[in-house]
Coordinates of C-alpha atoms in Angstrom, one line a residue:
M1 CA -45.8 88.0 64.4
K2 CA -46.8 88.1 60.8
K3 CA -49.9 86.2 61.6
Q4 CA -50.8 88.5 64.5
A5 CA -50.2 91.4 62.2
S6 CA -52.5 90.0 59.5
C7 CA -55.3 89.5 62.1
Q8 CA -55.0 93.1 63.2
Y9 CA -55.1 94.3 59.7
F10 CA -58.0 92.1 59.0
E11 CA -59.8 93.5 61.9
L12 CA -59.0 97.1 60.9
A13 CA -60.3 96.4 57.4
I14 CA -63.6 94.9 58.8
G15 CA -63.9 98.0 61.2
L16 CA -63.6 100.4 58.2
R17 CA -66.3 98.4 56.3
L18 CA -68.5 98.7 59.5
A19 CA -67.9 102.5 59.5
I20 CA -69.1 102.7 55.8
A21 CA -72.2 100.7 56.7
E22 CA -73.0 102.9 59.5
K23 CA -72.7 106.0 57.2
F24 CA -75.1 104.4 54.9
R25 CA -77.5 103.6 57.9
Q26 CA -77.4 107.2 59.0
G27 CA -78.6 108.4 55.6
S28 CA -75.4 108.9 53.5
K29 CA -76.3 108.1 49.8
K30 CA -74.4 106.7 46.9
H31 CA -73.3 108.5 43.6
L32 CA -75.6 108.0 40.7
F33 CA -74.5 104.9 38.7
G34 CA -71.5 104.6 40.9
V35 CA -69.8 107.5 39.2
G36 CA -67.9 109.8 41.7
S37 CA -68.5 112.9 39.7
L38 CA -72.3 112.5 39.9
P39 CA -74.6 113.7 42.9
R40 CA -75.1 111.2 45.9
W41 CA -78.9 110.5 45.2
I42 CA -79.1 106.8 45.8
P43 CA -80.2 105.4 49.0
A44 CA -77.7 102.7 50.4
G45 CA -79.7 100.7 52.8
D46 CA -79.3 97.4 50.7
D47 CA -75.5 98.2 50.6
A48 CA -75.4 98.6 54.4
I49 CA -77.2 95.3 54.9
D50 CA -74.8 93.4 52.6
I51 CA -71.8 95.0 54.5
Y52 CA -73.4 94.0 57.9
D53 CA -74.0 90.4 56.7
G54 CA -70.3 90.0 55.4
I55 CA -69.1 91.4 58.9
I56 CA -71.3 88.9 60.7
A57 CA -70.0 86.0 58.6
A58 CA -66.3 87.0 58.9
L59 CA -66.2 87.6 62.6
P60 CA -69.4 85.9 64.1
H61 CA -68.4 86.4 67.8
H62 CA -66.5 89.6 67.6
D63 CA -67.8 92.9 69.0
L64 CA -68.0 94.1 65.4
A65 CA -70.6 91.5 64.7
A66 CA -72.6 92.7 67.6
R67 CA -72.5 96.1 66.1
A68 CA -73.3 94.8 62.7
L69 CA -76.3 92.8 63.8
F70 CA -77.7 95.8 65.6
G71 CA -77.1 98.0 62.7
K72 CA -78.9 95.6 60.4
G73 CA -81.9 95.7 62.7
M74 CA -82.0 99.4 62.7
V75 CA -82.0 99.6 58.9
L76 CA -84.7 97.0 58.7
A77 CA -86.8 98.9 61.3
D78 CA -86.4 102.2 59.5
R79 CA -87.6 100.4 56.3
E80 CA -90.7 99.1 58.5
E81 CA -89.6 95.4 58.0
H82 CA -90.5 94.9 61.6
Q83 CA -90.3 91.1 61.8
P84 CA -86.8 90.8 60.2
A85 CA -85.8 93.8 62.4
I86 CA -87.0 91.9 65.6
E87 CA -85.1 88.8 64.3
A88 CA -81.8 90.8 64.0
F89 CA -82.1 92.3 67.5
Q90 CA -83.0 88.9 69.0
N91 CA -79.7 87.6 67.5
V92 CA -78.0 90.4 69.2
I93 CA -79.5 89.4 72.5
R94 CA -78.8 85.6 71.9
R95 CA -75.3 85.8 70.8
F96 CA -74.2 88.9 72.9
S97 CA -76.3 88.5 75.9
K98 CA -74.2 90.9 78.2
H99 CA -73.4 93.4 75.5
A100 CA -74.6 97.0 75.8
L101 CA -76.2 96.5 72.4
A102 CA -78.4 93.6 73.9
I103 CA -79.9 96.4 76.1
D104 CA -80.7 98.4 73.3
S105 CA -82.1 95.7 71.3
Y106 CA -84.7 94.9 74.0
V107 CA -85.9 98.5 73.6
E108 CA -85.9 98.3 69.9
I109 CA -87.8 95.1 69.9
G110 CA -90.6 96.8 72.0
R111 CA -90.6 99.7 69.5
C112 CA -91.0 97.3 66.6
Y113 CA -94.0 95.5 68.2
L114 CA -95.7 99.0 68.9
L115 CA -95.2 100.1 65.2
Q116 CA -96.2 96.8 63.9
A117 CA -99.5 97.1 65.9
Q118 CA -100.0 100.7 64.9
Q119 CA -99.4 100.1 61.1
E120 CA -101.2 96.8 60.6
F121 CA -103.9 96.0 63.4
P122 CA -104.0 95.7 67.1
N123 CA -103.5 91.9 67.2
P124 CA -103.4 90.9 70.8
D125 CA -100.4 88.6 69.9
F126 CA -98.1 91.6 69.4
L127 CA -99.0 93.1 72.9
A128 CA -98.3 89.6 74.4
L129 CA -94.9 89.4 72.6
A130 CA -94.0 92.7 73.8
E131 CA -94.8 91.9 77.4
I132 CA -92.5 88.8 77.2
N133 CA -89.8 90.9 75.6
L134 CA -90.1 93.5 78.5
S135 CA -90.2 90.8 81.1
K136 CA -86.9 89.2 79.8
F137 CA -85.4 92.6 79.7
Q138 CA -86.2 93.4 83.4
D139 CA -85.0 89.8 84.4
N140 CA -81.8 89.9 82.5
F141 CA -80.7 93.4 83.3
P142 CA -82.3 94.2 86.8
G143 CA -81.9 97.9 87.7
E144 CA -80.9 98.9 84.1
A145 CA -82.1 102.6 83.6
K146 CA -83.1 101.8 80.0
T147 CA -85.9 99.5 81.2
A148 CA -87.8 102.6 81.9
Q149 CA -87.8 103.5 78.4
A150 CA -89.0 100.0 77.5
Q151 CA -91.7 100.3 79.9
Q152 CA -92.7 103.7 78.4
I153 CA -93.1 102.1 74.9
F154 CA -95.1 99.2 76.5
Q155 CA -97.4 101.6 78.1
E156 CA -97.9 103.4 75.0
M157 CA -98.8 100.1 73.3
Q158 CA -101.3 99.5 75.9
E159 CA -102.8 103.0 75.4
F160 CA -103.2 102.2 71.7
Y161 CA -104.9 98.9 72.3
A162 CA -107.2 100.4 75.0
A163 CA -108.2 103.2 72.6
H164 CA -109.4 100.7 70.1
L165 CA -111.6 99.0 72.7
Y166 CA -112.9 102.6 73.7
E167 CA -113.7 103.3 69.9
T168 CA -115.7 100.0 69.8
A169 CA -117.6 100.9 73.0
Q170 CA -118.3 104.3 71.5
F171 CA -119.7 102.8 68.5
F172 CA -122.3 100.8 70.4
E173 CA -123.2 104.0 72.3
R174 CA -123.9 105.8 69.0
T175 CA -125.9 102.8 67.8
K176 CA -128.1 102.8 70.8
K177 CA -126.7 99.4 72.2
P178 CA -125.9 100.4 75.7
Q179 CA -125.5 96.8 77.1
A180 CA -122.9 96.1 74.4
A181 CA -121.1 99.3 75.2
R182 CA -121.1 98.5 78.8
L183 CA -119.4 95.1 78.1
Y184 CA -116.6 96.8 76.2
Y185 CA -116.0 99.4 78.8
H186 CA -115.8 96.4 81.4
K187 CA -113.2 94.5 79.0
L188 CA -111.4 97.8 78.5
A189 CA -111.1 98.6 82.3
Q190 CA -110.1 95.0 83.1
R191 CA -107.4 94.6 80.4
Y192 CA -105.8 98.0 80.5
P193 CA -106.5 99.4 83.9
T194 CA -103.7 101.8 83.9
T195 CA -104.5 103.6 80.7
R196 CA -106.4 107.0 80.1
A197 CA -109.1 105.1 78.3
A198 CA -109.7 102.8 81.3
Q199 CA -110.3 105.8 83.5
I200 CA -112.8 107.2 81.0
A201 CA -114.4 103.7 80.9
R202 CA -114.9 103.6 84.6
E203 CA -116.5 107.0 84.5
H204 CA -118.9 105.6 82.0
L205 CA -119.5 102.6 84.1
G206 CA -119.9 104.6 87.5
V207 CA -117.2 102.5 89.0
P208 CA -114.9 104.1 91.7
E209 CA -111.3 104.4 90.6
K210 CA -110.2 101.6 92.9
Q211 CA -113.0 99.3 92.4
D212 CA -112.6 96.3 90.1
P213 CA -115.1 96.9 87.2
T214 CA -115.1 92.9 86.7
T215 CA -117.1 92.6 89.8
T216 CA -120.2 93.8 88.0
H217 CA -119.1 92.1 84.6
A218 CA -121.9 90.7 82.6
S219 CA -121.8 87.0 81.6
S220 CA -121.7 87.4 77.8
Q221 CA -120.2 89.7 75.3
P222 CA -120.3 90.1 71.5
E223 CA -118.6 87.3 69.6
T224 CA -116.8 89.7 67.2
D225 CA -115.8 93.3 67.2
P226 CA -117.5 95.8 64.9
P227 CA -115.2 97.5 62.3
Q228 CA -112.8 100.0 64.0
M229 CA -114.3 103.4 64.2
H230 CA -112.2 106.6 64.2
E231 CA -114.8 109.2 65.4
A232 CA -114.1 108.9 69.1
K233 CA -110.8 109.9 70.2
I234 CA -109.0 109.8 73.6
E235 CA -107.4 113.1 74.4

């Protein structure tokens, strides 16, 4: 009986620590210099992560650990530490594959890849990894309503990559290199056919909506892309 009571109190104490970490994650701040009479001005993200790590170590297979792992991922994502955030969400999926937070983790991984591409550079690896994540989500949770949210994030990511190619094609248009521009319009319409930019690219090519633009694709293309231009925008 005493052992059972001790376990209950231990879990209760861990639960209270998790609640504190969640408050820190949601924006609660610490007192200056840790003095209760001073204002709460100090961000507490690092403290939240320390608490989360302690919970994960203490109860690695408990529901509280799933919540701590997910919370840690959200703190890291909010700080734009995308790769560590992705790793935290992937740990939720690996350790708690049927947990409701595994579903949310798939969504947040996709969001991290989108933000990473937007903030760094449209590296095609990010898009490929995002597509793998979405595919796994759909396979592991067929019929899950939140897959629509993940699909929307992936579509937004495709729109971003397509806009980058469109700007490149527009650069060649402005510099009087129509053949190079057509090559990039072809590439855009082939890779991202469902995007707004692809629709505009097909108009430039004079290709009907349902015709595959690759049927008229030229045999060569520039070896490297020019610097990204920002004058042309997709509305």
